[in-house]
């Protein structure tokens, strides 16, 4: 039985007369926040190198925001999903695939792109730095890794009759070929019946579009998930020491962790191997690997 709508049309008849052009449609982009962790130069061969959290940025080679730094990404093609577009962009920009990829959020603020109505379906990727091979895309002049710093500046809380509003302002600093910065405010509104989060760029120096907001969202997602998942292990090489893993947790969380507590926390996430480090000047340390689900 064919159901008829209020105009007496079957679905086939409705689709035959439907004109998509009667409705204004947005363009959809897939933007990527690609994280990796690298070693900082050690002052001494006896000292373990510090870890640095980095993200990949692309210097725009065309308008708008010519010469500004932006997240890698591009428009979703009619023949692909947003996730397929994100995976394609990741492969084109870094030369790798089959890595951790997670959808973040859809950014759809009015006027976020001066060209036209563009919605950004953003993704977060985590890559082991040993596998990287940077390649700037066609619309990019340069591709480079930037060290990330994201720290709370101030917070304010206002009570309402049915809840409260908390606003936290963070300073985002990106250090690389240039020094980029932004102040991003995250407003959490908690009511008896609902909870919502809103991001706002308070100031911006050197980043294109609303990408400071997307980066802030990605950092907070990464920090949140590192507490209850094995997400940080996607940033590690195949074999690693527990000290190296702790350093990665610390650069993500931006705080020092107690060694004993940390090792209890990750005990179920890693597995011992029979291999040890062979670094001159250091006592050999046992190497571990990510424990795969059985």
mmCIF file of C-alpha atoms in Angstrom:
data_model
loop_
_atom_site.group_PDB
_atom_site.id
_atom_site.type_symbol
_atom_site.label_atom_id
_atom_site.label_comp_id
_atom_site.label_asym_id
_atom_site.label_seq_id
_atom_site.Cartn_x
_atom_site.Cartn_y
_atom_site.Cartn_z
ATOM 1 C CA UNK A 1 0.000 0.000 0.000
ATOM 2 C CA UNK A 2 1.304 3.450 -0.993
ATOM 3 C CA UNK A 3 0.708 6.074 1.682
ATOM 4 C CA UNK A 4 -0.562 9.446 0.475
ATOM 5 C CA UNK A 5 0.542 12.759 1.969
ATOM 6 C CA UNK A 6 -1.715 15.725 2.682
ATOM 7 C CA UNK A 7 -1.534 16.674 -0.998
ATOM 8 C CA UNK A 8 -2.589 13.228 -2.135
ATOM 9 C CA UNK A 9 0.887 12.274 -3.434
ATOM 10 C CA UNK A 10 2.697 8.987 -3.124
ATOM 11 C CA UNK A 11 6.352 9.059 -2.145
ATOM 12 C CA UNK A 12 7.409 8.415 -5.759
ATOM 13 C CA UNK A 13 5.223 11.293 -7.012
ATOM 14 C CA UNK A 14 6.525 13.595 -4.284
ATOM 15 C CA UNK A 15 10.156 12.843 -5.167
ATOM 16 C CA UNK A 16 9.547 13.355 -8.879
ATOM 17 C CA UNK A 17 8.362 16.923 -8.324
ATOM 18 C CA UNK A 18 10.768 17.779 -5.480
ATOM 19 C CA UNK A 19 13.276 20.525 -6.382
ATOM 20 C CA UNK A 20 16.275 20.677 -4.054
ATOM 21 C CA UNK A 21 17.234 24.049 -5.527
ATOM 22 C CA UNK A 22 14.169 25.604 -3.905
ATOM 23 C CA UNK A 23 16.024 25.478 -0.589
ATOM 24 C CA UNK A 24 19.326 27.147 0.201
ATOM 25 C CA UNK A 25 21.874 24.508 1.166
ATOM 26 C CA UNK A 26 25.165 24.841 3.041
ATOM 27 C CA UNK A 27 28.558 23.592 1.950
ATOM 28 C CA UNK A 28 30.014 21.054 4.366
ATOM 29 C CA UNK A 29 33.698 20.885 5.288
ATOM 30 C CA UNK A 30 35.627 18.244 7.228
ATOM 31 C CA UNK A 31 38.289 19.916 9.381
ATOM 32 C CA UNK A 32 40.950 17.896 11.185
ATOM 33 C CA UNK A 33 42.633 18.443 14.545
ATOM 34 C CA UNK A 34 45.631 16.112 14.180
ATOM 35 C CA UNK A 35 47.572 15.492 17.399
ATOM 36 C CA UNK A 36 50.980 13.915 17.813
ATOM 37 C CA UNK A 37 53.590 13.816 20.582
ATOM 38 C CA UNK A 38 57.256 14.495 19.870
ATOM 39 C CA UNK A 39 60.464 14.517 21.909
ATOM 40 C CA UNK A 40 61.980 17.842 22.930
ATOM 41 C CA UNK A 41 65.764 18.068 22.725
ATOM 42 C CA UNK A 42 67.359 16.873 25.987
ATOM 43 C CA UNK A 43 70.071 18.990 27.624
ATOM 44 C CA UNK A 44 72.134 15.891 28.387
ATOM 45 C CA UNK A 45 72.341 12.392 26.973
ATOM 46 C CA UNK A 46 71.723 11.160 30.532
ATOM 47 C CA UNK A 47 68.464 13.093 30.767
ATOM 48 C CA UNK A 48 65.271 11.695 29.272
ATOM 49 C CA UNK A 49 63.833 13.970 26.576
ATOM 50 C CA UNK A 50 60.644 15.821 27.480
ATOM 51 C CA UNK A 51 57.464 15.247 25.487
ATOM 52 C CA UNK A 52 55.573 17.922 23.558
ATOM 53 C CA UNK A 53 51.965 17.808 22.359
ATOM 54 C CA UNK A 54 51.686 19.158 18.816
ATOM 55 C CA UNK A 55 48.994 19.777 16.208
ATOM 56 C CA UNK A 56 49.277 20.116 12.464
ATOM 57 C CA UNK A 57 48.446 23.479 10.877
ATOM 58 C CA UNK A 58 48.369 24.568 7.249
ATOM 59 C CA UNK A 59 49.313 28.060 6.063
ATOM 60 C CA UNK A 60 46.562 29.093 3.684
ATOM 61 C CA UNK A 61 47.737 29.696 0.137
ATOM 62 C CA UNK A 62 44.597 31.500 -1.037
ATOM 63 C CA UNK A 63 41.742 33.730 0.081
ATOM 64 C CA UNK A 64 40.075 33.971 2.515
ATOM 65 C CA UNK A 65 42.606 34.337 5.337
ATOM 66 C CA UNK A 66 45.526 34.257 2.912
ATOM 67 C CA UNK A 67 48.751 33.575 4.819
ATOM 68 C CA UNK A 68 46.954 32.660 8.055
ATOM 69 C CA UNK A 69 47.282 29.253 9.720
ATOM 70 C CA UNK A 70 44.350 26.849 9.623
ATOM 71 C CA UNK A 71 43.460 23.284 10.407
ATOM 72 C CA UNK A 72 43.871 20.846 7.515
ATOM 73 C CA UNK A 73 40.575 20.019 5.878
ATOM 74 C CA UNK A 74 38.423 20.450 2.821
ATOM 75 C CA UNK A 75 34.934 20.238 1.423
ATOM 76 C CA UNK A 76 33.034 16.979 1.556
ATOM 77 C CA UNK A 77 32.447 15.569 -1.918
ATOM 78 C CA UNK A 78 28.989 14.279 -2.998
ATOM 79 C CA UNK A 79 30.393 10.759 -3.261
ATOM 80 C CA UNK A 80 31.669 10.522 0.334
ATOM 81 C CA UNK A 81 30.596 10.753 3.941
ATOM 82 C CA UNK A 82 32.128 13.318 6.295
ATOM 83 C CA UNK A 83 34.219 10.561 7.902
ATOM 84 C CA UNK A 84 35.506 9.432 4.505
ATOM 85 C CA UNK A 85 36.372 13.061 3.683
ATOM 86 C CA UNK A 86 38.242 13.400 6.988
ATOM 87 C CA UNK A 87 40.177 10.183 6.341
ATOM 88 C CA UNK A 88 41.034 11.398 2.827
ATOM 89 C CA UNK A 89 42.279 14.754 4.105
ATOM 90 C CA UNK A 90 44.321 13.010 6.789
ATOM 91 C CA UNK A 91 45.945 10.728 4.213
ATOM 92 C CA UNK A 92 46.659 13.607 1.819
ATOM 93 C CA UNK A 93 48.199 15.840 4.501
ATOM 94 C CA UNK A 94 50.209 13.293 6.519
ATOM 95 C CA UNK A 95 50.618 10.234 4.319
ATOM 96 C CA UNK A 96 49.035 7.948 6.937
ATOM 97 C CA UNK A 97 45.715 6.219 7.401
ATOM 98 C CA UNK A 98 44.299 3.554 9.681
ATOM 99 C CA UNK A 99 44.815 5.741 12.769
ATOM 100 C CA UNK A 100 42.534 6.843 15.596
ATOM 101 C CA UNK A 101 39.835 9.116 14.162
ATOM 102 C CA UNK A 102 36.898 10.530 16.127
ATOM 103 C CA UNK A 103 34.189 13.011 15.250
ATOM 104 C CA UNK A 104 34.239 16.071 17.504
ATOM 105 C CA UNK A 105 31.370 18.403 16.772
ATOM 106 C CA UNK A 106 29.580 20.222 13.964
ATOM 107 C CA UNK A 107 30.380 23.950 13.951
ATOM 108 C CA UNK A 108 27.646 25.944 12.233
ATOM 109 C CA UNK A 109 27.833 29.514 13.533
ATOM 110 C CA UNK A 110 26.445 32.107 11.139
ATOM 111 C CA UNK A 111 29.252 33.877 9.258
ATOM 112 C CA UNK A 112 31.997 31.448 10.311
ATOM 113 C CA UNK A 113 33.241 31.408 6.697
ATOM 114 C CA UNK A 114 33.190 34.701 4.740
ATOM 115 C CA UNK A 115 32.711 32.918 1.394
ATOM 116 C CA UNK A 116 29.303 31.365 1.935
ATOM 117 C CA UNK A 117 27.252 29.241 4.300
ATOM 118 C CA UNK A 118 29.730 26.569 5.421
ATOM 119 C CA UNK A 119 29.260 24.059 8.208
ATOM 120 C CA UNK A 120 32.328 22.264 9.574
ATOM 121 C CA UNK A 121 32.079 18.663 10.699
ATOM 122 C CA UNK A 122 35.290 18.457 12.722
ATOM 123 C CA UNK A 123 37.365 15.387 13.581
ATOM 124 C CA UNK A 124 40.231 14.560 15.919
ATOM 125 C CA UNK A 125 43.054 12.233 14.857
ATOM 126 C CA UNK A 126 45.884 10.817 16.988
ATOM 127 C CA UNK A 127 49.113 9.808 15.253
ATOM 128 C CA UNK A 128 52.372 8.270 16.363
ATOM 129 C CA UNK A 129 55.004 10.794 15.213
ATOM 130 C CA UNK A 130 57.261 8.022 13.858
ATOM 131 C CA UNK A 131 54.848 7.499 10.952
ATOM 132 C CA UNK A 132 54.466 11.079 9.756
ATOM 133 C CA UNK A 133 55.155 12.460 6.311
ATOM 134 C CA UNK A 134 53.894 16.037 5.829
ATOM 135 C CA UNK A 135 52.533 17.109 2.446
ATOM 136 C CA UNK A 136 50.787 20.451 2.018
ATOM 137 C CA UNK A 137 47.638 20.244 -0.104
ATOM 138 C CA UNK A 138 46.800 22.200 -3.260
ATOM 139 C CA UNK A 139 45.296 25.165 -1.392
ATOM 140 C CA UNK A 140 48.112 25.353 1.168
ATOM 141 C CA UNK A 141 51.437 27.176 1.069
ATOM 142 C CA UNK A 142 53.010 25.261 3.951
ATOM 143 C CA UNK A 143 52.330 22.556 6.548
ATOM 144 C CA UNK A 144 53.950 22.549 9.989
ATOM 145 C CA UNK A 145 53.637 21.152 13.504
ATOM 146 C CA UNK A 146 52.908 23.562 16.370
ATOM 147 C CA UNK A 147 53.481 22.931 20.069
ATOM 148 C CA UNK A 148 50.228 23.292 22.029
ATOM 149 C CA UNK A 149 49.601 25.082 25.318
ATOM 150 C CA UNK A 150 46.043 25.411 26.642
ATOM 151 C CA UNK A 151 45.657 26.838 30.135
ATOM 152 C CA UNK A 152 42.851 28.236 32.254
ATOM 153 C CA UNK A 153 43.049 31.989 32.794
ATOM 154 C CA UNK A 154 39.922 32.678 34.833
ATOM 155 C CA UNK A 155 36.491 31.339 35.644
ATOM 156 C CA UNK A 156 33.218 32.865 36.713
ATOM 157 C CA UNK A 157 30.022 31.282 38.018
ATOM 158 C CA UNK A 158 26.561 32.828 38.129
ATOM 159 C CA UNK A 159 23.609 31.233 39.883
ATOM 160 C CA UNK A 160 20.150 31.133 38.306
ATOM 161 C CA UNK A 161 16.798 30.102 39.732
ATOM 162 C CA UNK A 162 16.948 26.726 37.965
ATOM 163 C CA UNK A 163 20.709 26.173 37.764
ATOM 164 C CA UNK A 164 23.908 28.050 37.061
ATOM 165 C CA UNK A 165 26.178 29.376 34.301
ATOM 166 C CA UNK A 166 29.929 28.802 34.501
ATOM 167 C CA UNK A 167 32.288 30.596 32.101
ATOM 168 C CA UNK A 168 35.912 29.513 31.807
ATOM 169 C CA UNK A 169 38.425 31.462 29.723
ATOM 170 C CA UNK A 170 41.445 29.597 28.337
ATOM 171 C CA UNK A 171 44.604 30.857 26.682
ATOM 172 C CA UNK A 172 45.554 28.840 23.615
ATOM 173 C CA UNK A 173 49.176 29.171 22.488
ATOM 174 C CA UNK A 174 50.627 27.514 19.402
ATOM 175 C CA UNK A 175 54.392 27.691 18.950
ATOM 176 C CA UNK A 176 56.079 26.805 15.666
ATOM 177 C CA UNK A 177 57.056 28.745 12.572
ATOM 178 C CA UNK A 178 55.134 31.619 14.171
ATOM 179 C CA UNK A 179 53.678 32.310 17.606
ATOM 180 C CA UNK A 180 49.887 32.051 17.418
ATOM 181 C CA UNK A 181 47.452 32.664 20.249
ATOM 182 C CA UNK A 182 43.789 32.982 21.122
ATOM 183 C CA UNK A 183 41.535 33.385 24.139
ATOM 184 C CA UNK A 184 38.602 30.964 24.044
ATOM 185 C CA UNK A 185 35.673 31.081 26.468
ATOM 186 C CA UNK A 186 33.695 27.944 27.273
ATOM 187 C CA UNK A 187 30.301 28.592 28.836
ATOM 188 C CA UNK A 188 28.555 25.733 30.600
ATOM 189 C CA UNK A 189 24.855 26.263 31.304
ATOM 190 C CA UNK A 190 23.376 23.759 33.741
ATOM 191 C CA UNK A 191 19.629 23.718 34.374
ATOM 192 C CA UNK A 192 17.390 21.240 36.103
ATOM 193 C CA UNK A 193 16.228 19.897 32.727
ATOM 194 C CA UNK A 194 19.216 20.431 30.426
ATOM 195 C CA UNK A 195 22.950 21.102 30.093
ATOM 196 C CA UNK A 196 24.631 22.945 27.221
ATOM 197 C CA UNK A 197 28.151 24.063 26.311
ATOM 198 C CA UNK A 198 29.057 27.009 24.102
ATOM 199 C CA UNK A 199 32.477 28.099 22.842
ATOM 200 C CA UNK A 200 33.334 31.695 21.945
ATOM 201 C CA UNK A 201 36.549 33.220 20.607
ATOM 202 C CA UNK A 202 37.363 36.259 22.757
ATOM 203 C CA UNK A 203 40.557 37.195 20.880
ATOM 204 C CA UNK A 204 42.537 35.645 18.042
ATOM 205 C CA UNK A 205 46.017 36.167 16.650
ATOM 206 C CA UNK A 206 46.995 34.319 13.482
ATOM 207 C CA UNK A 207 44.393 31.537 13.163
ATOM 208 C CA UNK A 208 41.914 31.377 10.300
ATOM 209 C CA UNK A 209 38.125 30.990 10.498
ATOM 210 C CA UNK A 210 36.871 29.756 13.902
ATOM 211 C CA UNK A 211 39.634 27.170 14.155
ATOM 212 C CA UNK A 212 40.753 28.351 17.604
ATOM 213 C CA UNK A 213 37.358 27.204 18.851
ATOM 214 C CA UNK A 214 37.683 23.806 17.136
ATOM 215 C CA UNK A 215 41.170 23.295 18.589
ATOM 216 C CA UNK A 216 39.915 24.149 22.095
ATOM 217 C CA UNK A 217 37.090 21.656 21.736
ATOM 218 C CA UNK A 218 39.542 18.946 20.612
ATOM 219 C CA UNK A 219 41.948 19.546 23.497
ATOM 220 C CA UNK A 220 39.150 19.330 26.034
ATOM 221 C CA UNK A 221 37.818 16.146 24.429
ATOM 222 C CA UNK A 222 41.289 14.600 24.529
ATOM 223 C CA UNK A 223 41.820 15.615 28.168
ATOM 224 C CA UNK A 224 38.436 14.276 29.157
ATOM 225 C CA UNK A 225 38.827 10.897 27.478
ATOM 226 C CA UNK A 226 42.385 10.291 28.682
ATOM 227 C CA UNK A 227 40.974 9.850 32.196
ATOM 228 C CA UNK A 228 38.754 6.877 31.405
ATOM 229 C CA UNK A 229 39.939 5.317 28.099
ATOM 230 C CA UNK A 230 43.173 4.125 26.488
ATOM 231 C CA UNK A 231 43.086 6.999 23.967
ATOM 232 C CA UNK A 232 46.611 8.209 24.857
ATOM 233 C CA UNK A 233 48.068 4.895 23.684
ATOM 234 C CA UNK A 234 47.215 5.837 20.097
ATOM 235 C CA UNK A 235 49.991 8.452 20.368
ATOM 236 C CA UNK A 236 52.598 5.855 21.365
ATOM 237 C CA UNK A 237 54.942 3.767 19.195
ATOM 238 C CA UNK A 238 54.550 -0.007 19.219
ATOM 239 C CA UNK A 239 56.933 -0.355 22.196
ATOM 240 C CA UNK A 240 57.394 2.212 24.968
ATOM 241 C CA UNK A 241 58.417 2.591 28.589
ATOM 242 C CA UNK A 242 55.971 3.442 31.344
ATOM 243 C CA UNK A 243 57.907 6.661 31.945
ATOM 244 C CA UNK A 244 57.357 7.691 28.322
ATOM 245 C CA UNK A 245 53.662 6.885 28.614
ATOM 246 C CA UNK A 246 53.400 8.945 31.799
ATOM 247 C CA UNK A 247 55.067 11.878 30.039
ATOM 248 C CA UNK A 248 52.428 11.699 27.303
ATOM 249 C CA UNK A 249 49.615 11.733 29.874
ATOM 250 C CA UNK A 250 51.248 14.712 31.569
ATOM 251 C CA UNK A 251 51.586 16.828 28.420
ATOM 252 C CA UNK A 252 47.956 16.114 27.541
ATOM 253 C CA UNK A 253 46.691 16.979 31.039
ATOM 254 C CA UNK A 254 49.273 19.768 31.552
ATOM 255 C CA UNK A 255 50.081 18.569 35.055
ATOM 256 C CA UNK A 256 52.478 16.239 36.827
ATOM 257 C CA UNK A 257 51.229 12.820 37.926
ATOM 258 C CA UNK A 258 52.362 10.667 40.827
ATOM 259 C CA UNK A 259 54.333 7.714 39.494
ATOM 260 C CA UNK A 260 52.767 5.010 41.679
ATOM 261 C CA UNK A 261 49.195 6.201 41.105
ATOM 262 C CA UNK A 262 49.763 6.494 37.371
ATOM 263 C CA UNK A 263 51.135 2.961 37.085
ATOM 264 C CA UNK A 264 48.121 1.571 38.904
ATOM 265 C CA UNK A 265 45.872 3.543 36.557
ATOM 266 C CA UNK A 266 47.384 2.107 33.347
ATOM 267 C CA UNK A 267 48.112 -1.418 34.613
ATOM 268 C CA UNK A 268 45.133 -2.880 32.735
ATOM 269 C CA UNK A 269 45.892 -0.942 29.553
ATOM 270 C CA UNK A 270 49.438 -2.150 28.849
ATOM 271 C CA UNK A 271 51.271 -5.468 28.611
ATOM 272 C CA UNK A 272 54.898 -6.249 29.452
ATOM 273 C CA UNK A 273 57.279 -7.410 26.745
ATOM 274 C CA UNK A 274 60.667 -9.115 26.970
ATOM 275 C CA UNK A 275 62.367 -6.094 25.413
ATOM 276 C CA UNK A 276 64.338 -3.345 27.169
ATOM 277 C CA UNK A 277 65.655 0.074 26.175
ATOM 278 C CA UNK A 278 69.222 0.273 24.953
ATOM 279 C CA UNK A 279 69.918 3.979 25.466
ATOM 280 C CA UNK A 280 73.500 4.750 26.397
ATOM 281 C CA UNK A 281 73.738 6.529 29.732
ATOM 282 C CA UNK A 282 70.454 5.155 31.061
ATOM 283 C CA UNK A 283 69.619 2.087 33.073
ATOM 284 C CA UNK A 284 67.697 -0.300 30.752
ATOM 285 C CA UNK A 285 63.930 0.013 31.194
ATOM 286 C CA UNK A 286 61.337 -2.602 30.326
ATOM 287 C CA UNK A 287 59.293 -1.907 27.192
ATOM 288 C CA UNK A 288 55.527 -2.269 27.117
ATOM 289 C CA UNK A 289 52.903 -2.426 24.399
ATOM 290 C CA UNK A 290 49.238 -1.544 24.238
ATOM 291 C CA UNK A 291 47.080 -4.383 25.556
ATOM 292 C CA UNK A 292 44.652 -5.357 22.842
ATOM 293 C CA UNK A 293 41.141 -6.480 23.722
ATOM 294 C CA UNK A 294 40.783 -10.251 23.658
#
